[in-house]
Amino acid sequence: MDMIEPNVAALLWFALFSGVASIGFYVLTGVFPLETRPDLRSRPLGLVLIAANVLLLVALVGGSMAYGAANLRWTSLVIVAGLAVLFAPGLFNVWPESWRDGVAGLAIVLTGFSVSLSLLQHVGAVFSL
């Protein structure tokens, strides 16, 4: 395994972060355009959840890429990120409909992004304040 990727622990962490980001991306694509979602557009909580999720998704993708670039070979980075994007729709379709569409899904994704970002900071110290 050393010839393929010497840092297996970093590879597994990156796979987790990529998977969470990919699934969250698919949940967020169902929100846009907002004109098609009056149930979320008319509620202030829905708009706040959308904005928070988009910000955390950008932070997670950027932090994951920085972590992967610092700890992995570029081939491992490309392959794992590609597999996460490829298999995320299958994992997304396993979710119940109520989790995918609406405020519940946005709250679940927000929780997933928050936990992933805290793990990313703990494991990789990507963000400096």
Backbone as a chain_set.jsonl record, in Angstrom:
{"seq": "MDMIEPNVAALLWFALFSGVASIGFYVLTGVFPLETRPDLRSRPLGLVLIAANVLLLVALVGGSMAYGAANLRWTSLVIVAGLAVLFAPGLFNVWPESWRDGVAGLAIVLTGFSVSLSLLQHVGAVFSL", "coords": {"N": [[0.825, -1.201, 0.0], [2.089, 1.154, 0.522], [3.289, 1.97, -1.816], [1.221, 2.909, -3.32], [-0.297, 4.833, -1.775], [1.201, 6.403, 0.824], [0.178, 7.554, 3.173], [-2.279, 6.448, 4.657], [-4.173, 6.983, 6.637], [-4.693, 9.744, 6.356], [-5.777, 9.618, 3.824], [-8.18, 8.228, 4.282], [-9.507, 10.069, 5.966], [-9.721, 12.217, 4.169], [-11.381, 11.032, 2.27], [-13.743, 10.763, 3.757], [-14.371, 13.504, 4.242], [-14.678, 14.394, 1.602], [-16.834, 12.832, 0.78], [-18.925, 13.732, 2.477], [-19.063, 16.404, 1.661], [-19.818, 16.053, -1.021], [-22.35, 14.775, -0.857], [-23.734, 16.747, 0.552], [-23.62, 18.767, -1.35], [-25.356, 17.75, -3.315], [-27.784, 17.806, -1.927], [-28.056, 20.563, -1.593], [-28.259, 21.419, -4.249], [-30.855, 20.843, -4.861], [-32.233, 22.916, -3.779], [-31.954, 25.199, -5.242], [-33.101, 26.775, -8.251], [-34.29, 29.398, -6.149], [-36.81, 30.338, -6.725], [-38.347, 28.178, -7.407], [-38.85, 26.987, -5.052], [-40.994, 27.762, -2.961], [-41.64, 26.987, -0.375], [-39.297, 27.109, 1.098], [-38.303, 29.634, 0.508], [-40.117, 31.469, 1.529], [-39.854, 31.257, 4.223], [-37.982, 32.502, 6.899], [-36.171, 30.909, 8.342], [-35.529, 28.908, 6.541], [-34.098, 30.33, 4.558], [-31.893, 31.183, 6.06], [-30.756, 28.716, 6.749], [-30.055, 27.798, 4.191], [-28.136, 29.735, 3.392], [-26.185, 29.384, 5.416], [-25.466, 26.714, 4.968], [-24.372, 26.848, 2.379], [-22.128, 28.492, 2.816], [-20.686, 26.885, 4.661], [-20.274, 24.642, 3.054], [-18.552, 25.654, 1.073], [-16.357, 26.265, 2.709], [-15.74, 23.678, 3.645], [-15.091, 22.28, 1.279], [-12.902, 23.798, 0.346], [-11.146, 23.585, 2.578], [-10.85, 20.793, 2.694], [-9.591, 20.265, 0.266], [-7.216, 21.684, 0.677], [-6.191, 20.242, 2.845], [-5.945, 17.702, 1.66], [-4.104, 18.272, -0.409], [-1.871, 18.889, 1.086], [-1.286, 16.52, 2.423], [-1.567, 14.239, 0.841], [-0.808, 12.303, -2.112], [-1.111, 13.688, -5.376], [-2.446, 12.096, -7.198], [-3.924, 10.354, -5.59], [-5.596, 12.193, -4.386], [-7.151, 13.115, -6.572], [-8.382, 10.734, -7.435], [-9.857, 9.829, -5.163], [-11.52, 12.043, -4.628], [-12.936, 12.064, -7.02], [-14.252, 9.573, -6.882], [-15.88, 10.07, -4.689], [-17.613, 12.048, -5.68], [-18.743, 10.565, -7.715], [-20.14, 8.433, -6.43], [-21.81, 9.68, -4.616], [-24.486, 10.43, -5.472], [-25.834, 7.95, -5.306], [-25.784, 7.392, -2.544], [-27.205, 9.598, -1.725], [-29.747, 9.073, -2.781], [-30.601, 7.025, -1.16], [-31.443, 8.183, 1.139], [-34.361, 9.12, 3.036], [-37.223, 10.742, 1.566], [-38.105, 13.022, 2.95], [-35.803, 13.874, 4.226], [-34.214, 14.685, 2.157], [-35.472, 16.792, 0.855], [-36.308, 19.943, 1.877], [-36.551, 21.639, 5.082], [-35.683, 19.892, 7.072], [-33.766, 18.27, 5.796], [-31.869, 20.237, 5.157], [-31.085, 20.982, 7.717], [-29.922, 18.609, 8.639], [-27.791, 18.367, 6.848], [-26.417, 20.705, 7.498], [-25.576, 20.055, 10.081], [-23.929, 17.865, 9.466], [-21.96, 19.151, 7.89], [-20.903, 20.89, 9.826], [-19.861, 19.126, 11.794], [-17.988, 17.779, 10.194], [-16.28, 19.883, 9.464], [-15.265, 20.581, 11.974], [-13.919, 18.208, 12.629], [-12.08, 18.202, 10.53], [-10.558, 20.45, 11.17], [-9.529, 19.588, 13.599], [-8.054, 17.297, 12.858], [-6.413, 18.159, 10.717], [-5.713, 20.832, 11.109], [-6.324, 22.986, 9.367], [-7.509, 25.508, 9.118], [-6.552, 28.655, 10.199], [-6.769, 30.96, 12.813]], "CA": [[0.0, 0.0, 0.0], [2.966, 2.32, 0.555], [3.592, 2.426, -3.173], [0.048, 3.611, -3.835], [-0.458, 6.023, -0.925], [1.835, 6.106, 2.111], [-0.558, 8.114, 4.3], [-3.619, 5.868, 4.542], [-5.08, 7.667, 7.559], [-5.099, 10.995, 5.697], [-6.631, 9.237, 2.698], [-9.519, 7.919, 4.816], [-10.113, 11.332, 6.399], [-10.085, 12.97, 2.971], [-12.546, 10.363, 1.678], [-14.903, 11.151, 4.558], [-14.685, 14.91, 3.978], [-15.17, 14.489, 0.23], [-18.173, 12.238, 0.739], [-19.88, 14.642, 3.118], [-19.209, 17.569, 0.787], [-20.558, 15.666, -2.231], [-23.762, 14.563, -0.509], [-24.281, 18.071, 0.862], [-23.793, 19.478, -2.614], [-26.578, 17.273, -3.958], [-28.938, 18.325, -1.178], [-28.172, 21.996, -1.869], [-28.697, 21.671, -5.622], [-32.314, 20.764, -4.887], [-32.785, 24.151, -3.233], [-31.855, 26.275, -6.231], [-33.337, 28.189, -7.977], [-35.209, 29.631, -5.035], [-38.166, 30.601, -7.239], [-39.071, 26.909, -7.475], [-39.006, 26.482, -3.683], [-41.677, 28.733, -2.105], [-41.663, 26.515, 1.01], [-38.07, 27.57, 1.752], [-38.099, 31.065, 0.254], [-41.012, 32.29, 2.346], [-39.524, 31.084, 5.645], [-36.648, 33.032, 7.222], [-35.302, 29.819, 8.769], [-35.059, 28.244, 5.327], [-33.053, 31.149, 3.931], [-30.704, 31.142, 6.922], [-30.156, 27.392, 6.574], [-29.432, 27.747, 2.862], [-26.923, 30.557, 3.408], [-25.189, 28.74, 6.283], [-24.986, 25.507, 4.288], [-23.5, 27.222, 1.256], [-20.853, 28.946, 3.39], [-19.965, 25.741, 5.221], [-19.847, 23.795, 1.939], [-17.354, 26.28, 0.485], [-15.266, 26.071, 3.668], [-15.383, 22.264, 3.679], [-14.406, 21.927, 0.034], [-11.587, 24.442, 0.356], [-10.327, 22.973, 3.615], [-10.543, 19.412, 2.307], [-8.582, 20.314, -0.799], [-5.951, 22.097, 1.294], [-5.724, 19.093, 3.629], [-5.517, 16.663, 0.727], [-2.891, 18.708, -1.108], [-0.749, 18.879, 2.023], [-1.016, 15.21, 3.011], [-1.752, 13.128, -0.09], [-0.307, 12.431, -3.48], [-2.164, 14.305, -6.187], [-3.255, 11.045, -7.827], [-4.886, 9.911, -4.576], [-6.545, 13.293, -4.234], [-8.056, 13.117, -7.724], [-9.165, 9.493, -7.472], [-10.818, 9.786, -4.047], [-12.533, 13.079, -4.858], [-13.775, 11.598, -8.125], [-15.13, 8.513, -6.389], [-16.896, 10.68, -3.812], [-18.605, 12.695, -6.549], [-19.409, 9.522, -8.492], [-21.032, 7.596, -5.633], [-22.69, 10.483, -3.758], [-25.92, 10.337, -5.815], [-26.391, 6.707, -4.781], [-26.016, 7.584, -1.109], [-28.265, 10.608, -1.611], [-31.037, 8.447, -3.089], [-30.975, 6.123, -0.064], [-32.09, 9.005, 2.173], [-35.812, 9.318, 2.888], [-37.603, 11.967, 0.826], [-38.207, 14.172, 3.863], [-34.451, 14.329, 4.528], [-33.609, 15.288, 0.965], [-36.167, 18.014, 0.459], [-36.909, 20.732, 2.933], [-35.792, 22.177, 6.203], [-35.036, 18.784, 7.791], [-32.55, 17.919, 5.062], [-30.886, 21.308, 5.319], [-30.566, 20.914, 9.093], [-29.041, 17.446, 8.705], [-26.57, 18.711, 6.112], [-25.706, 21.695, 8.308], [-24.923, 19.301, 11.147], [-22.839, 17.108, 8.849], [-20.888, 20.083, 7.541], [-20.286, 21.404, 11.055], [-19.044, 18.061, 12.375], [-16.86, 17.537, 9.296], [-15.328, 20.989, 9.584], [-14.561, 20.485, 13.258], [-12.971, 17.102, 12.489], [-11.016, 18.652, 9.632], [-9.701, 21.341, 11.942], [-8.841, 18.788, 14.613], [-7.103, 16.386, 12.226], [-5.457, 18.788, 9.824], [-5.425, 22.242, 11.464], [-6.316, 23.679, 8.075], [-7.912, 26.897, 9.293], [-5.868, 29.358, 11.293], [-7.488, 32.186, 13.198]], "C": [[0.861, 1.253, 0.0], [3.277, 2.855, -0.837], [2.419, 3.207, -3.764], [-0.148, 4.924, -3.082], [0.127, 5.724, 0.444], [1.03, 6.578, 3.321], [-2.027, 7.677, 4.217], [-4.611, 6.572, 5.459], [-5.581, 8.978, 6.952], [-6.019, 10.712, 4.517], [-8.057, 8.942, 3.172], [-10.229, 9.181, 5.301], [-10.562, 12.137, 5.188], [-11.301, 12.35, 2.284], [-13.822, 10.723, 2.427], [-15.328, 12.586, 4.252], [-15.242, 15.099, 2.568], [-16.577, 13.929, 0.097], [-19.234, 13.142, 1.339], [-20.126, 15.861, 2.232], [-20.031, 17.229, -0.458], [-22.038, 15.455, -1.947], [-24.435, 15.898, -0.183], [-24.51, 18.9, -0.385], [-25.078, 19.045, -3.306], [-27.833, 17.738, -3.23], [-29.145, 19.801, -1.516], [-28.583, 22.288, -3.309], [-30.205, 21.582, -5.759], [-32.991, 22.021, -4.383], [-32.853, 25.245, -4.292], [-32.515, 25.866, -7.528], [-34.423, 28.362, -6.927], [-36.64, 29.897, -5.501], [-38.997, 29.328, -7.291], [-39.345, 26.325, -6.091], [-39.684, 27.508, -2.785], [-41.723, 28.302, -0.639], [-40.413, 26.964, 1.773], [-37.886, 29.08, 1.627], [-38.937, 31.93, 1.18], [-40.691, 32.195, 3.846], [-38.126, 31.636, 5.917], [-35.672, 31.936, 7.654], [-34.724, 29.084, 7.556], [-33.941, 29.012, 4.655], [-31.77, 31.154, 4.746], [-29.985, 29.801, 6.783], [-29.454, 27.265, 5.228], [-28.119, 28.519, 2.866], [-25.827, 29.91, 4.253], [-24.615, 27.493, 5.62], [-24.046, 25.833, 3.14], [-22.142, 27.678, 1.774], [-20.034, 27.787, 3.946], [-19.503, 24.775, 4.131], [-18.586, 24.358, 1.293], [-16.152, 26.085, 1.404], [-14.802, 24.618, 3.696], [-14.64, 21.843, 2.421], [-13.008, 22.538, 0.002], [-10.645, 23.828, 1.376], [-9.929, 21.547, 3.275], [-9.479, 19.375, 1.224], [-7.222, 20.736, -0.247], [-5.35, 20.946, 2.101], [-5.196, 17.998, 2.711], [-4.233, 17.028, 0.004], [-1.668, 18.651, -0.197], [-0.355, 17.464, 2.46], [-1.072, 14.03, 2.045], [-1.008, 13.373, -1.397], [-1.446, 12.96, -4.334], [-3.027, 13.249, -6.864], [-4.311, 10.52, -6.853], [-5.977, 10.946, -4.378], [-7.595, 13.264, -5.345], [-8.956, 11.885, -7.719], [-10.227, 9.475, -6.375], [-11.902, 10.843, -4.219], [-13.476, 12.671, -5.989], [-14.735, 10.501, -7.701], [-16.224, 9.064, -5.479], [-17.991, 11.331, -4.642], [-19.407, 11.643, -7.316], [-20.45, 8.752, -7.678], [-21.966, 8.385, -4.722], [-24.159, 10.423, -4.177], [-26.574, 9.049, -5.319], [-26.692, 6.799, -3.296], [-27.138, 8.58, -0.872], [-29.635, 9.984, -1.838], [-31.501, 7.468, -2.024], [-31.719, 6.886, 1.03], [-33.597, 9.044, 1.956], [-36.102, 10.674, 2.22], [-37.644, 13.197, 1.73], [-36.833, 14.707, 4.246], [-33.83, 15.055, 3.354], [-34.192, 16.653, 0.661], [-36.725, 18.723, 1.679], [-35.955, 21.106, 4.043], [-35.063, 21.058, 6.957], [-33.732, 18.38, 7.107], [-31.469, 18.968, 5.195], [-30.282, 21.301, 6.717], [-29.609, 19.733, 9.256], [-27.72, 17.737, 8.005], [-25.745, 19.741, 6.882], [-24.95, 21.022, 9.452], [-23.731, 18.512, 10.606], [-21.661, 17.989, 8.464], [-20.159, 20.577, 8.778], [-19.375, 20.36, 11.699], [-17.814, 17.799, 11.505], [-15.82, 18.652, 9.381], [-14.584, 20.947, 10.91], [-13.564, 19.328, 13.243], [-11.795, 17.485, 11.596], [-10.048, 19.57, 10.356], [-8.904, 20.564, 12.987], [-7.753, 17.917, 13.986], [-6.015, 17.13, 11.473], [-5.04, 20.196, 10.181], [-5.314, 23.088, 10.21], [-6.597, 25.168, 8.238], [-7.161, 27.525, 10.456], [-6.586, 30.669, 11.56], [-6.537, 33.255, 13.619]], "O": [[0.422, 2.304, -0.467], [3.501, 4.052, -1.013], [2.615, 4.072, -4.617], [-0.161, 5.997, -3.685], [-0.398, 4.872, 1.161], [1.201, 6.029, 4.41], [-2.893, 8.43, 3.771], [-5.775, 6.74, 5.094], [-6.771, 9.282, 7.031], [-6.939, 11.483, 4.243], [-9.025, 9.359, 2.536], [-11.428, 9.344, 5.069], [-11.667, 12.681, 5.18], [-12.157, 13.071, 1.771], [-14.861, 10.96, 1.812], [-16.509, 12.852, 4.03], [-16.174, 15.877, 2.367], [-17.411, 14.487, -0.616], [-20.316, 13.299, 0.774], [-21.266, 16.298, 2.073], [-20.852, 18.034, -0.897], [-22.888, 15.906, -2.714], [-25.568, 16.146, -0.594], [-25.483, 19.65, -0.469], [-25.813, 19.884, -3.828], [-28.843, 18.032, -3.868], [-30.279, 20.242, -1.705], [-29.204, 23.32, -3.563], [-30.781, 22.176, -6.67], [-34.202, 22.178, -4.542], [-33.719, 26.117, -4.234], [-32.484, 24.685, -7.873], [-35.355, 27.563, -6.838], [-37.583, 29.696, -4.735], [-40.224, 29.39, -7.227], [-39.998, 25.288, -5.97], [-39.023, 28.082, -1.919], [-41.833, 29.148, 0.248], [-40.48, 27.176, 2.984], [-37.372, 29.725, 2.541], [-38.506, 33.014, 1.573], [-41.21, 32.979, 4.64], [-37.178, 31.267, 5.225], [-34.479, 32.022, 7.365], [-33.558, 28.69, 7.561], [-32.946, 28.425, 4.229], [-30.676, 31.132, 4.182], [-28.757, 29.753, 6.709], [-28.372, 26.683, 5.143], [-27.101, 28.014, 2.394], [-24.665, 29.892, 3.848], [-23.412, 27.244, 5.7], [-23.033, 25.16, 2.955], [-21.11, 27.29, 1.225], [-18.825, 27.717, 3.726], [-18.45, 24.152, 4.268], [-17.654, 23.61, 0.999], [-15.055, 25.777, 0.939], [-13.602, 24.354, 3.765], [-13.65, 21.116, 2.504], [-12.039, 21.857, -0.336], [-9.478, 23.578, 1.076], [-8.799, 21.135, 3.538], [-8.57, 18.546, 1.265], [-6.192, 20.202, -0.659], [-4.144, 20.706, 2.045], [-4.129, 17.435, 2.954], [-3.362, 16.177, -0.177], [-0.556, 18.395, -0.66], [0.797, 17.235, 2.83], [-0.661, 12.926, 2.403], [-0.639, 14.5, -1.728], [-2.615, 12.705, -4.044], [-4.217, 13.476, -7.085], [-5.453, 10.271, -7.24], [-7.148, 10.602, -4.221], [-8.791, 13.377, -5.077], [-10.157, 11.987, -7.971], [-11.38, 9.137, -6.641], [-13.078, 10.568, -3.982], [-14.681, 12.911, -5.913], [-15.897, 10.495, -8.108], [-17.356, 8.581, -5.496], [-19.174, 11.179, -4.335], [-20.606, 11.811, -7.54], [-21.529, 8.45, -8.188], [-22.847, 7.788, -4.104], [-25.022, 10.369, -3.301], [-27.749, 9.057, -4.95], [-27.738, 6.336, -2.84], [-27.926, 8.432, 0.062], [-30.592, 10.337, -1.148], [-32.679, 7.113, -1.987], [-32.526, 6.308, 1.758], [-34.061, 9.005, 0.817], [-35.312, 11.613, 2.313], [-37.258, 14.289, 1.314], [-36.71, 15.89, 4.563], [-33.003, 15.948, 3.541], [-33.473, 17.565, 0.252], [-37.526, 18.158, 2.424], [-34.741, 20.919, 3.956], [-33.944, 21.26, 7.429], [-32.716, 18.172, 7.77], [-30.29, 18.641, 5.33], [-29.096, 21.585, 6.882], [-28.593, 19.852, 9.94], [-26.653, 17.393, 8.514], [-24.517, 19.658, 6.914], [-23.812, 21.386, 9.749], [-22.659, 18.495, 11.211], [-20.506, 17.625, 8.682], [-18.932, 20.673, 8.78], [-18.254, 20.67, 12.102], [-16.715, 17.616, 12.029], [-14.618, 18.388, 9.372], [-13.391, 21.248, 10.959], [-12.47, 19.457, 13.792], [-10.65, 17.131, 11.879], [-8.836, 19.466, 10.165], [-7.733, 20.859, 13.225], [-6.651, 17.815, 14.526], [-4.837, 16.786, 11.57], [-4.086, 20.712, 9.599], [-4.338, 23.814, 10.015], [-5.982, 25.994, 7.564], [-7.141, 26.985, 11.562], [-6.96, 31.389, 10.634], [-6.961, 34.354, 13.976]]}, "num_chains": 1, "name": "protein.A"}
